[in-house]
Coordinates of C-alpha atoms in Angstrom, one line a residue:
M1 CA 5.7 -48.7 -2.6
A2 CA 8.3 -46.3 -1.1
R3 CA 6.7 -43.2 0.5
K4 CA 7.6 -40.0 -1.4
S5 CA 10.0 -37.9 0.6
Y6 CA 9.6 -34.2 1.3
K7 CA 12.0 -31.6 2.5
K8 CA 11.2 -31.0 6.1
S9 CA 9.6 -27.6 6.9
R10 CA 11.5 -26.2 9.9
D11 CA 9.6 -22.9 9.9
G12 CA 6.1 -24.3 9.2
C13 CA 3.0 -23.4 11.2
K14 CA 2.0 -25.3 14.3
E15 CA -1.2 -26.7 12.6
C16 CA 0.7 -28.2 9.7
K17 CA 3.2 -29.8 12.1
R18 CA 0.4 -31.2 14.2
R19 CA -1.2 -32.7 11.0
H20 CA 2.2 -33.9 9.7
V21 CA 1.8 -32.1 6.4
K22 CA 4.3 -29.9 4.6
C23 CA 3.7 -26.2 5.3
D24 CA 4.3 -23.7 2.5
E25 CA 5.3 -21.2 5.2
T26 CA 3.2 -18.4 3.8
R27 CA 2.5 -15.7 6.4
P28 CA 0.4 -14.7 8.2
R29 CA -1.6 -17.7 7.2
C30 CA -0.3 -20.6 5.1
I31 CA -2.2 -21.8 2.1
K32 CA -3.3 -25.1 3.6
C33 CA -4.7 -23.4 6.7
T34 CA -6.4 -20.8 4.6
F35 CA -8.2 -23.3 2.4
S36 CA -9.2 -25.6 5.3
D37 CA -10.1 -22.6 7.5
R38 CA -7.9 -23.6 10.3
Q39 CA -6.2 -21.4 12.9
C40 CA -2.7 -20.7 11.6
V41 CA 0.0 -19.8 14.2
Y42 CA 3.7 -19.7 13.7
S43 CA 6.1 -20.4 16.6
I44 CA 8.3 -17.6 18.0
P45 CA 11.6 -19.1 16.9
A46 CA 10.6 -18.7 13.3
L47 CA 10.5 -14.9 13.9
S48 CA 14.2 -15.0 15.0
R49 CA 15.2 -16.6 11.7
S50 CA 13.5 -13.6 9.9
S51 CA 15.5 -11.1 11.9
S52 CA 17.3 -9.6 9.0
A53 CA 14.1 -8.7 7.2
L54 CA 12.5 -7.3 10.3
S55 CA 15.6 -5.3 11.2
S56 CA 15.6 -3.9 7.7
F57 CA 12.0 -2.9 8.1
T58 CA 12.5 -1.3 11.5
H59 CA 15.5 0.6 10.2
D60 CA 13.4 2.1 7.4
A61 CA 10.5 2.8 9.8
S62 CA 12.7 4.7 12.2
S63 CA 13.3 7.4 9.6
T64 CA 9.7 8.5 9.7
D65 CA 7.0 9.0 12.4
Q66 CA 6.5 5.6 14.1
S67 CA 3.4 3.7 15.0
P68 CA 3.3 1.8 18.3
T69 CA 4.0 -1.4 16.4
S70 CA 7.1 -0.1 14.6
V71 CA 8.3 1.4 17.9
A72 CA 8.1 -1.9 19.5
L73 CA 9.9 -3.6 16.6
S74 CA 12.7 -1.1 16.7
Q75 CA 13.7 -1.7 20.3
P76 CA 17.5 -2.4 20.9
R77 CA 18.3 -6.1 20.3
P78 CA 19.8 -8.1 23.2
A79 CA 23.4 -9.4 23.0
A80 CA 24.1 -13.0 22.0
S81 CA 23.6 -15.6 24.7
P82 CA 26.6 -17.5 26.2
E83 CA 25.7 -20.6 24.3
G84 CA 26.3 -18.6 21.1
N85 CA 22.6 -18.6 20.1
T86 CA 21.8 -15.1 19.0
S87 CA 18.4 -14.0 20.4
V88 CA 17.9 -11.0 18.1
L89 CA 14.4 -9.9 19.2
S90 CA 13.4 -8.5 22.5
P91 CA 10.2 -9.9 24.2
V92 CA 8.4 -6.7 23.4
A93 CA 9.3 -7.0 19.7
V94 CA 8.3 -10.7 19.6
Q95 CA 4.9 -9.9 21.2
A96 CA 4.3 -7.0 18.7
A97 CA 5.3 -9.1 15.7
T98 CA 3.3 -12.2 16.8
S99 CA 0.2 -10.0 17.3
C100 CA 0.6 -8.5 13.8
L101 CA 1.1 -11.9 12.1
A102 CA -1.7 -13.6 14.0
S103 CA -4.4 -11.3 12.7
D104 CA -6.1 -12.1 9.4
V105 CA -5.6 -9.8 6.4
N106 CA -8.9 -7.9 5.8
M107 CA -9.3 -8.1 2.1
L108 CA -12.1 -5.5 2.0
H109 CA -9.8 -3.0 3.7
L110 CA -7.1 -3.7 1.2
E111 CA -9.6 -3.2 -1.6
L112 CA -10.8 0.1 -0.2
F113 CA -7.2 1.3 0.4
Y114 CA -6.2 0.4 -3.2
H115 CA -9.3 2.2 -4.6
Y116 CA -8.5 5.3 -2.5
E117 CA -4.9 5.5 -3.6
R118 CA -5.7 4.8 -7.3
E119 CA -9.0 6.8 -7.8
T120 CA -10.7 8.5 -4.8
C121 CA -7.8 10.8 -3.9
L122 CA -7.7 12.1 -7.5
T123 CA -11.2 13.6 -7.0
V124 CA -10.3 15.7 -4.0
C125 CA -8.2 18.4 -5.6
W126 CA -7.7 19.8 -9.1
N127 CA -3.9 20.5 -8.8
S128 CA -1.3 17.7 -9.1
A129 CA 0.7 19.1 -6.2
H130 CA -2.5 19.2 -4.0
I131 CA -3.4 15.7 -5.1
D132 CA 0.0 14.5 -3.9
I133 CA -0.9 15.6 -0.4
Y134 CA -4.1 13.5 -0.4
R135 CA -2.2 10.5 -2.0
R136 CA 1.1 10.5 -0.1
T137 CA 1.0 12.7 3.0
I138 CA -2.4 11.6 4.2
I139 CA -1.6 8.0 3.7
R140 CA 1.7 8.3 5.6
L141 CA -0.1 10.0 8.5
A142 CA -3.0 7.5 8.3
F143 CA -0.6 4.7 9.2
Q144 CA 0.0 6.5 12.5
R145 CA -3.6 7.6 13.2
S146 CA -6.2 4.8 12.9
F147 CA -9.1 7.3 12.9
L148 CA -7.6 9.0 9.8
M149 CA -7.1 5.6 8.1
E150 CA -10.7 4.6 8.8
A151 CA -11.8 8.0 7.4
I152 CA -10.1 7.5 4.1
L153 CA -11.3 3.9 3.8
A154 CA -14.9 5.1 4.6
L155 CA -14.6 7.7 1.8
S156 CA -13.3 5.1 -0.6
S157 CA -16.2 2.8 0.3
L158 CA -18.7 5.6 -0.3
H159 CA -17.1 6.3 -3.7
L160 CA -17.4 2.6 -4.6
S161 CA -21.0 2.6 -3.6
L162 CA -21.7 5.0 -6.5
K163 CA -19.3 3.3 -9.0
R164 CA -20.7 -0.2 -8.3
P165 CA -24.5 0.3 -8.0
Q166 CA -25.1 -3.5 -7.8
S167 CA -23.3 -3.5 -4.5
C168 CA -24.3 0.0 -3.3
E169 CA -25.9 -1.1 -0.1
F170 CA -22.9 -3.1 1.0
Y171 CA -20.4 -0.4 0.4
R172 CA -22.6 2.3 2.0
A173 CA -23.0 0.2 5.1
T174 CA -19.3 -0.4 5.2
A175 CA -18.7 3.4 4.7
T176 CA -21.1 4.2 7.6
A177 CA -19.4 1.7 10.0
L178 CA -15.9 2.9 9.2
Q179 CA -17.0 6.6 9.5
S180 CA -18.6 5.9 12.9
S181 CA -15.4 4.2 14.1
A182 CA -13.3 7.1 12.8
L183 CA -15.3 9.7 14.6
E184 CA -15.2 7.7 17.8
G185 CA -11.4 7.5 17.6
F186 CA -11.1 11.2 16.7
R187 CA -13.1 12.3 19.7
S188 CA -10.6 10.7 22.0
I189 CA -8.1 13.4 21.1
F190 CA -10.3 16.3 20.0
P191 CA -10.4 19.1 21.0
H192 CA -8.3 18.9 24.2
D193 CA -5.2 17.1 23.0
V194 CA -4.5 18.9 19.7
D195 CA -0.9 19.9 19.4
R196 CA 1.9 20.3 16.8
S197 CA 2.2 16.5 16.6
N198 CA -1.4 15.9 15.4
V199 CA -2.9 19.2 14.2
L200 CA -2.1 18.3 10.6
D201 CA -4.0 15.0 11.1
V202 CA -6.9 16.9 12.4
L203 CA -7.1 19.2 9.4
L204 CA -6.9 16.4 6.9
F205 CA -9.4 14.4 8.9
Q206 CA -11.8 17.4 8.8
H207 CA -11.6 17.6 5.0
V208 CA -12.2 13.8 4.5
I209 CA -15.1 13.7 6.9
A210 CA -16.6 16.8 5.4
L211 CA -16.6 15.2 2.0
H212 CA -18.2 12.1 3.5
V213 CA -20.9 13.7 5.6
F214 CA -21.9 16.3 2.9
C215 CA -22.1 13.5 0.3
D216 CA -24.3 11.5 2.6
T217 CA -26.5 14.5 3.4
F218 CA -27.0 15.5 -0.2
S219 CA -27.9 12.0 -1.1
I220 CA -31.2 12.3 0.9
I221 CA -32.2 15.6 -0.5
D222 CA -35.0 14.0 -2.6
D223 CA -36.5 12.1 0.3
D224 CA -37.4 14.8 2.8
Y225 CA -36.4 18.5 2.6
T226 CA -36.9 19.0 6.4
Q227 CA -34.8 16.0 7.2
F228 CA -32.2 17.2 4.7
M229 CA -32.0 20.7 6.3
D230 CA -31.7 19.2 9.8
R231 CA -28.8 17.0 8.5
L232 CA -27.2 19.9 6.8
I233 CA -27.2 22.0 9.9
S234 CA -25.8 19.1 11.9
C235 CA -23.0 18.7 9.4
I236 CA -22.1 22.4 9.5
R237 CA -22.0 22.4 13.3
L238 CA -19.9 19.3 13.4
L239 CA -17.3 20.6 11.0
R240 CA -17.3 24.2 12.4
G241 CA -16.1 22.7 15.7
I242 CA -13.1 21.1 14.0
D243 CA -12.4 24.2 12.0
S244 CA -12.3 26.4 15.1
V245 CA -9.3 24.4 16.4
T246 CA -7.4 24.5 13.1
Q247 CA -7.8 28.3 13.2
D248 CA -5.7 28.4 16.3
W249 CA -2.9 26.7 14.4
W250 CA -3.2 28.6 11.2
D251 CA 0.4 30.0 11.2
F252 CA 1.8 26.5 11.9
L253 CA -0.3 24.9 9.2
W254 CA 0.6 27.6 6.7
Q255 CA 4.2 26.5 6.9
S256 CA 3.4 22.7 7.0
E257 CA 3.2 20.2 4.1
I258 CA -0.4 21.3 3.4
G259 CA 0.5 25.0 3.3
I260 CA 0.5 24.9 -0.5
I261 CA -3.2 24.2 -0.5
M262 CA -4.0 27.0 2.1
Q263 CA -1.8 29.4 0.2
T264 CA -3.4 28.6 -3.2
S265 CA -6.9 29.0 -1.7
H266 CA -6.0 32.3 -0.1
I267 CA -4.6 33.6 -3.4
H268 CA -7.7 32.7 -5.3
Q269 CA -10.0 34.2 -2.6
H270 CA -8.1 37.5 -2.5
N271 CA -7.1 37.9 -6.1
T272 CA -7.4 41.6 -6.8
E273 CA -6.4 41.2 -10.4
Y274 CA -9.7 39.3 -11.1
Q275 CA -12.7 41.6 -11.4
S276 CA -15.7 40.4 -9.5
R277 CA -18.9 39.8 -11.5
G278 CA -21.0 41.0 -8.5
E279 CA -23.5 38.2 -8.7
C280 CA -24.6 38.9 -5.2
N281 CA -25.1 42.7 -5.6
R282 CA -28.9 42.5 -5.9
L283 CA -29.2 40.1 -3.0
R284 CA -27.2 42.5 -0.9
E285 CA -29.6 45.3 -1.7
L286 CA -32.6 43.2 -0.7
I287 CA -31.0 42.1 2.6
S288 CA -30.2 45.7 3.5
F289 CA -34.0 46.4 3.5
A290 CA -35.1 43.1 5.0
D291 CA -37.5 42.8 7.9
M292 CA -34.8 41.6 10.3
S293 CA -32.9 43.0 13.3
P294 CA -29.8 45.1 12.4
T295 CA -27.7 42.3 13.9
S296 CA -29.3 39.6 11.6
I297 CA -28.9 42.0 8.6
A298 CA -25.2 42.4 9.5
I299 CA -24.7 38.6 9.8
C300 CA -26.3 37.9 6.4
T301 CA -24.4 40.7 4.8
E302 CA -21.1 39.4 6.1
S303 CA -22.0 35.8 4.9
L304 CA -23.0 37.2 1.5
S305 CA -19.6 39.0 1.2
R306 CA -17.8 35.8 1.8
L307 CA -20.0 33.9 -0.6
Q308 CA -19.2 36.5 -3.3
S309 CA -15.4 35.9 -2.6
F310 CA -15.9 32.2 -3.2
L311 CA -17.9 32.9 -6.4
D312 CA -15.1 35.1 -7.6
A313 CA -12.5 32.4 -6.9
E314 CA -14.8 29.9 -8.7
N315 CA -15.0 32.2 -11.7
A316 CA -11.2 32.6 -11.8
L317 CA -10.6 28.9 -11.7
G318 CA -13.2 28.1 -14.3
E319 CA -13.2 24.6 -15.9
A320 CA -10.1 23.5 -13.9
V321 CA -12.1 22.6 -10.8
K322 CA -15.5 21.4 -12.3
E323 CA -15.0 17.8 -11.1
S324 CA -13.1 18.4 -7.9
T325 CA -14.2 19.2 -4.3
N326 CA -11.5 21.8 -3.8
M327 CA -12.8 24.6 -1.5
I328 CA -16.4 23.6 -2.3
F329 CA -17.6 23.4 1.4
S330 CA -15.4 26.1 2.8
W331 CA -18.3 28.7 2.9
L332 CA -20.5 26.3 5.0
I333 CA -17.7 25.2 7.3
S334 CA -16.5 28.7 8.1
A335 CA -20.1 30.1 8.5
Q336 CA -20.7 32.2 11.6
P337 CA -22.7 30.4 14.3
E338 CA -25.3 33.1 14.1
F339 CA -25.8 32.5 10.4
V340 CA -26.2 28.8 11.1
D341 CA -28.9 29.6 13.6
L342 CA -30.7 31.6 11.0
L343 CA -30.6 28.6 8.7
E344 CA -31.8 26.3 11.4
S345 CA -34.8 28.6 12.1
R346 CA -35.4 28.6 8.3
R347 CA -35.2 32.4 7.9
P348 CA -36.0 33.1 4.3
E349 CA -33.1 35.6 3.9
A350 CA -30.6 33.0 5.0
L351 CA -32.2 30.4 2.8
A352 CA -31.9 32.8 -0.1
L353 CA -28.1 32.9 0.5
L354 CA -28.0 29.1 0.6
A355 CA -29.8 29.1 -2.8
S356 CA -27.1 31.3 -4.3
Y357 CA -24.5 28.9 -2.9
A358 CA -26.4 26.2 -4.8
V359 CA -24.9 27.7 -8.0
I360 CA -21.4 26.8 -6.8
L361 CA -22.6 23.3 -6.1
H362 CA -24.2 23.1 -9.5
R363 CA -21.0 24.2 -11.3
R364 CA -19.2 21.3 -9.5
R365 CA -21.9 18.7 -10.5
G366 CA -19.2 16.7 -12.3
S367 CA -17.9 15.6 -8.8
W368 CA -19.2 12.3 -7.5
V369 CA -19.5 13.9 -4.0
I370 CA -21.8 16.7 -5.3
G371 CA -23.7 15.4 -8.3
D372 CA -27.0 17.1 -8.9
S373 CA -27.3 18.5 -5.4
G374 CA -27.1 22.2 -6.5
R375 CA -30.2 21.9 -8.7
K376 CA -32.1 19.9 -6.1
L377 CA -31.3 22.3 -3.3
L378 CA -32.5 25.3 -5.3
K379 CA -35.7 23.4 -6.3
H380 CA -36.5 22.7 -2.6
I381 CA -35.8 26.2 -1.4
N382 CA -38.0 27.6 -4.2
A383 CA -40.8 25.3 -3.2
Y384 CA -40.4 26.2 0.5
L385 CA -40.3 30.0 0.1
G386 CA -42.9 30.3 -2.6
N387 CA -43.6 33.0 -5.2
R388 CA -43.2 35.9 -2.7
W389 CA -39.4 35.3 -2.6
Q390 CA -38.8 34.8 -6.4
E391 CA -36.8 38.1 -6.7
W392 CA -34.4 36.9 -4.0
L393 CA -33.9 33.7 -6.0
S394 CA -33.8 35.2 -9.4
W395 CA -30.1 34.9 -10.1
P396 CA -29.5 31.2 -9.0
T397 CA -32.7 30.3 -10.7
S398 CA -31.7 31.9 -14.0
V399 CA -28.2 30.3 -13.9
I400 CA -29.3 26.8 -13.1
S401 CA -32.4 26.9 -15.4
S402 CA -30.2 28.1 -18.4
D403 CA -27.9 25.1 -17.8
E404 CA -30.9 22.7 -17.8
M405 CA -32.1 24.1 -21.1
S406 CA -28.7 23.8 -22.8
P407 CA -28.3 21.2 -25.5
E408 CA -25.8 19.3 -23.4
M409 CA -28.2 19.0 -20.5
L410 CA -31.2 18.2 -22.7
S411 CA -29.2 15.3 -24.4
K412 CA -28.6 13.6 -21.0

C-alpha cells in the first residue's frame, strides 16, 4: 500500500522534525508536543519568515511606553546580505523573541487577567470614567511594570476565592504568592527611585495593594481581635509609607490620567453645598474632656474632623457607592503617625474613632472587599472597651443595630 503523503512542514518545531511527524506549527508549543508533554522549540530561521507580523507588532508597540522585550524587538533591522538573503531580525531581537516563545503560557495567569478585566476592575470605583482607569490605564502600565501586573492578578485571585468557595484555598494561596512577589518587586524601586516615569504606577499599586491587604485583614476579624488589630496597624503603616511619596507628586498626579479620580474625591470631601449631619459632634465633645495629654486630644480631634469629612462625602454620594471601594480606606491610609500609635497602644479614645469609621465600612458592605467587616469591627471594639465606653460608641451602635433590625437584614 502506498504511503499517504503529507505536505512538508518547513517551519515545524525541532521535536516534530526529529520524530518525523507533521507539525501543526502552533506557537509557542505545537499541539503534538503539548499533548505528549515534550519540549517544543522552534528554530531561529522560522522567526525570520514571520518578520512582517513581528515588525507590525513592534511598530504598534513603539507608539506607547515600551517593555524591555518590545524595545529589543523594535531595534533597527540589518540590511540584506550580499547573497540576497534578507536577515530581517537583529541578534538581540532573535534572542528576545526566542525567549518569549520558549516559555509556556500560564493558563492560571490568563484566567486571573481575564477575570480582573471583566469583573474585578468594575468593583473598584463607582463612576464609569474612574472604572476605565482601572480597566485600561492600569493594564497598560502593568505590561511595563511586573509588580503592578502581579498586584492586579493577586487581587483577581482573591476575588475569585470568594466567588468560587469550592476552590477558595487554592485561589487564596495563589493571591498570597502573587502579592508577595509584587511587593518584593515594588520594593526594588520604592522609595528611592520614584520619578515622573513611575509615580503613577506607584499610586495605582498602592490602591490595588490596599484593597488586597485590607480584605485579607478583615477576613480574620472573627478569629482573634488582638491579631486583627496588629494586622490592621501593619496595613496602615505599610500604606502610609507609600502615600507619603505620592504626596510629593500631588501636583503632577493631579494633571495625570488619574487626576479625574483625585479631583472627584477632592470635590466630594470639600463640598460646601452639602450640609454636614454632624455625626461626630458628640464624640468631639467627649474627646475635648478626655483624660489624655493636650497633644493626644489634638491628634484625635484632627482625625475626627477628617473622619467627619469622609462621612459627609459618603452621605453626599449615597447609594451610588454602596458596592464600590472608592475612597473607603483613605481615612486609614492618610492617618497621622501619632494617631496610628494611639491605635496600636489600644487607647480607648482612638478605638472609639475607629468604631465610628466602622459605620462607613458597614454602608459599603455590598463590596466583596469589605463585606460584614463594619459590624464585626464595632462588635469587637464594644467587647474590648466594655460598658464604661458605651456613650462613646452610641452613634455607631445605633446606626448598625438599626440596620440589623431592618426587614431586609432580618430576611437574610
